Tab-separated table of C-alpha atoms in Angstrom:
chain	number	residue	atom	x	y	z
G	1	MET	CA	0.044	0.257	-0.562
G	2	THR	CA	1.263	2.742	-1.227
G	3	ARG	CA	1.401	6.064	1.665
G	4	THR	CA	-0.868	8.035	-0.102
G	5	MET	CA	-3.542	5.571	0.368
G	6	ALA	CA	-2.922	5.208	3.540
G	7	ARG	CA	-3.522	8.734	3.930
G	8	ARG	CA	-7.189	8.314	2.408
G	9	THR	CA	-7.740	5.701	4.639
G	10	GLN	CA	-6.643	7.548	8.399
G	11	ALA	CA	-8.818	10.764	6.757
G	12	GLY	CA	-11.147	11.559	9.625
G	13	ALA	CA	-10.122	9.539	11.969
G	14	MET	CA	-9.083	12.244	14.296
G	15	LEU	CA	-12.416	14.043	14.197
G	16	LEU	CA	-14.009	11.141	14.701
G	17	GLU	CA	-11.961	10.996	18.061
G	18	ALA	CA	-13.091	13.739	18.985
G	19	LEU	CA	-16.516	13.579	18.662
G	20	ILE	CA	-17.182	10.627	20.218
G	21	ALA	CA	-14.244	12.576	22.878
G	22	LEU	CA	-17.041	15.443	23.284
G	23	LEU	CA	-19.832	12.832	23.631
G	24	LEU	CA	-17.871	11.276	26.341
G	25	PHE	CA	-17.397	14.595	27.730
G	26	ALA	CA	-21.589	15.667	27.257
G	27	ILE	CA	-22.839	12.430	29.326
G	28	GLY	CA	-20.670	13.127	31.649
G	29	VAL	CA	-22.255	16.485	32.688
G	30	ILE	CA	-25.970	14.994	32.029
G	31	GLY	CA	-24.962	12.583	34.363
G	32	LEU	CA	-23.681	15.817	36.929
G	33	VAL	CA	-27.007	17.908	37.010
G	34	ALA	CA	-28.398	14.898	37.760
G	35	MET	CA	-27.147	13.974	41.021
G	36	GLN	CA	-26.605	17.768	41.533
G	37	ALA	CA	-30.592	17.526	41.209
G	38	ASN	CA	-31.227	14.217	42.724
G	39	ALA	CA	-28.778	16.034	45.328
G	40	THR	CA	-31.460	19.282	45.995
G	41	ARG	CA	-34.682	16.846	46.305
G	42	LEU	CA	-32.890	14.894	48.882
G	43	ALA	CA	-31.824	17.807	50.934
G	44	ALA	CA	-35.380	19.064	50.556
G	45	GLU	CA	-36.944	16.440	51.555
G	46	SER	CA	-34.261	15.510	54.909
G	47	LYS	CA	-35.473	19.579	55.950
G	48	TYR	CA	-39.434	19.085	55.714
G	49	ARG	CA	-38.510	15.174	57.756
G	50	ALA	CA	-36.872	17.052	60.466
G	51	GLU	CA	-39.323	20.120	60.873
G	52	ALA	CA	-41.635	16.994	60.582
G	53	ALA	CA	-40.403	15.170	63.670
G	54	THR	CA	-40.241	18.801	65.414
G	55	TYR	CA	-43.732	19.741	65.213
G	56	ALA	CA	-44.792	16.505	66.315
G	57	ASP	CA	-42.435	16.859	69.495
G	58	GLN	CA	-44.096	20.413	70.212
G	59	ILE	CA	-47.368	18.788	70.911
G	60	ILE	CA	-46.388	15.962	72.639
G	61	SER	CA	-44.025	18.046	75.161
G	62	GLN	CA	-47.759	20.534	75.552
G	63	MET	CA	-48.885	17.207	76.485
G	64	TRP	CA	-46.309	16.510	79.191
G	65	ALA	CA	-46.505	19.577	80.993
G	66	ASP	CA	-50.180	19.978	80.856
G	67	ASP	CA	-52.739	17.318	83.122
G	68	ARG	CA	-52.044	14.401	81.835
G	69	SER	CA	-55.322	12.226	82.736
G	70	ASN	CA	-56.591	10.149	79.612
G	71	ALA	CA	-59.772	12.599	79.805
G	72	ASN	CA	-57.753	15.431	79.247
G	73	LEU	CA	-55.258	13.987	76.672
G	74	THR	CA	-57.919	13.311	74.718
G	75	ALA	CA	-60.493	16.440	75.033
G	76	ARG	CA	-58.059	18.010	74.729
G	77	TYR	CA	-55.080	17.333	72.364
G	78	ALA	CA	-56.748	14.352	70.021
G	79	THR	CA	-57.686	15.121	66.701
G	80	GLY	CA	-60.480	18.151	67.120
G	81	GLY	CA	-59.257	19.153	70.535
G	82	ASP	CA	-58.303	23.027	71.580
G	83	LYS	CA	-55.051	21.883	71.696
G	84	TYR	CA	-55.541	20.267	69.272
G	85	GLU	CA	-56.422	22.669	66.712
G	86	ALA	CA	-54.089	25.879	67.704
G	87	TRP	CA	-51.175	23.348	66.981
G	88	LYS	CA	-52.746	22.267	63.239
G	89	ASN	CA	-53.036	25.799	62.532
G	90	ARG	CA	-48.715	26.256	63.269
G	91	ILE	CA	-48.015	23.891	61.138
G	92	GLN	CA	-50.809	24.823	57.991
G	93	ALA	CA	-50.475	28.180	58.458
G	94	ALA	CA	-48.036	30.496	55.542
G	95	GLY	CA	-44.159	30.170	56.067
G	96	SER	CA	-44.491	27.008	58.991
G	97	GLY	CA	-42.100	25.374	56.723
G	98	LEU	CA	-44.404	22.056	55.180
G	99	PRO	CA	-46.111	22.680	52.001
G	100	GLY	CA	-49.581	21.143	51.048
G	101	THR	CA	-50.050	20.991	55.040
G	102	THR	CA	-53.772	22.357	53.413
G	103	LEU	CA	-54.293	20.136	50.850
G	104	ALA	CA	-56.986	18.026	51.061
G	105	GLY	CA	-56.391	14.544	53.641
G	106	ASN	CA	-53.465	15.868	53.988
G	107	ALA	CA	-54.558	17.523	57.947
G	108	PRO	CA	-51.809	15.681	61.303
G	109	THR	CA	-54.001	13.571	63.145
G	110	VAL	CA	-53.530	12.759	66.452
G	111	VAL	CA	-54.511	9.383	68.229
G	112	ILE	CA	-54.703	8.869	71.731
G	113	ASP	CA	-55.437	5.514	73.217
G	114	ALA	CA	-56.976	3.865	76.667
G	115	ASN	CA	-53.295	3.907	77.787
G	116	ASN	CA	-51.940	6.951	76.644
G	117	VAL	CA	-50.236	5.597	74.126
G	118	VAL	CA	-50.207	8.876	71.746
G	119	THR	CA	-49.663	8.954	67.647
G	120	VAL	CA	-48.908	11.449	65.890
G	121	THR	CA	-48.717	11.574	61.993
G	122	ILE	CA	-47.858	15.161	59.843
G	123	PHE	CA	-48.478	14.477	55.889
G	124	TRP	CA	-46.780	17.679	53.457
G	125	GLN	CA	-46.965	17.292	49.498
G	126	GLY	CA	-43.664	18.988	48.313
G	127	PRO	CA	-44.044	20.899	45.058
G	128	ASN	CA	-44.822	19.066	41.955
G	129	VAL	CA	-44.899	15.123	43.518
G	130	GLU	CA	-48.157	13.542	43.519
G	131	ALA	CA	-48.801	11.930	46.611
G	132	PRO	CA	-48.153	13.264	50.622
G	133	HIS	CA	-45.390	12.097	52.727
G	134	ARG	CA	-45.706	11.486	56.268
G	135	HIS	CA	-43.984	11.822	59.972
G	136	VAL	CA	-45.695	9.377	62.481
G	137	THR	CA	-44.821	9.316	65.237
G	138	VAL	CA	-45.788	7.763	68.736
G	139	ALA	CA	-44.860	8.080	71.962
G	140	GLN	CA	-46.430	6.617	75.638
G	141	VAL	CA	-47.901	10.384	78.270
G	142	ASN	CA	-48.246	8.936	81.549
């Protein structure tokens, strides 16, 4: 084979290698952007979870500081009670930190059984999320 024929068969090989390298670089950049978006979403979810835990601890702490008889706890703190309503309004207030708490079916619930076992469930629904998330805290108030 002559030198001219060898050059013709190699013509464009460097351009092809450059295009492949560019494609690999673009795929890497897209992967990094996707990882960053996922990290941002997970950080927001973590913030909402911590906020929900704080609100649950808040109402349970109020129960511990109040008269802890079952009749009082059930009347005032269970879903529908006066202390529950004030606590729920703080959660659902604008700027509370938890999005979507005012949507239908996302109101927090507080259930107190006969042994003063309290179950607090808080729901939130971030933007562009179809189903609500929830945080459940169970505590014994004696």
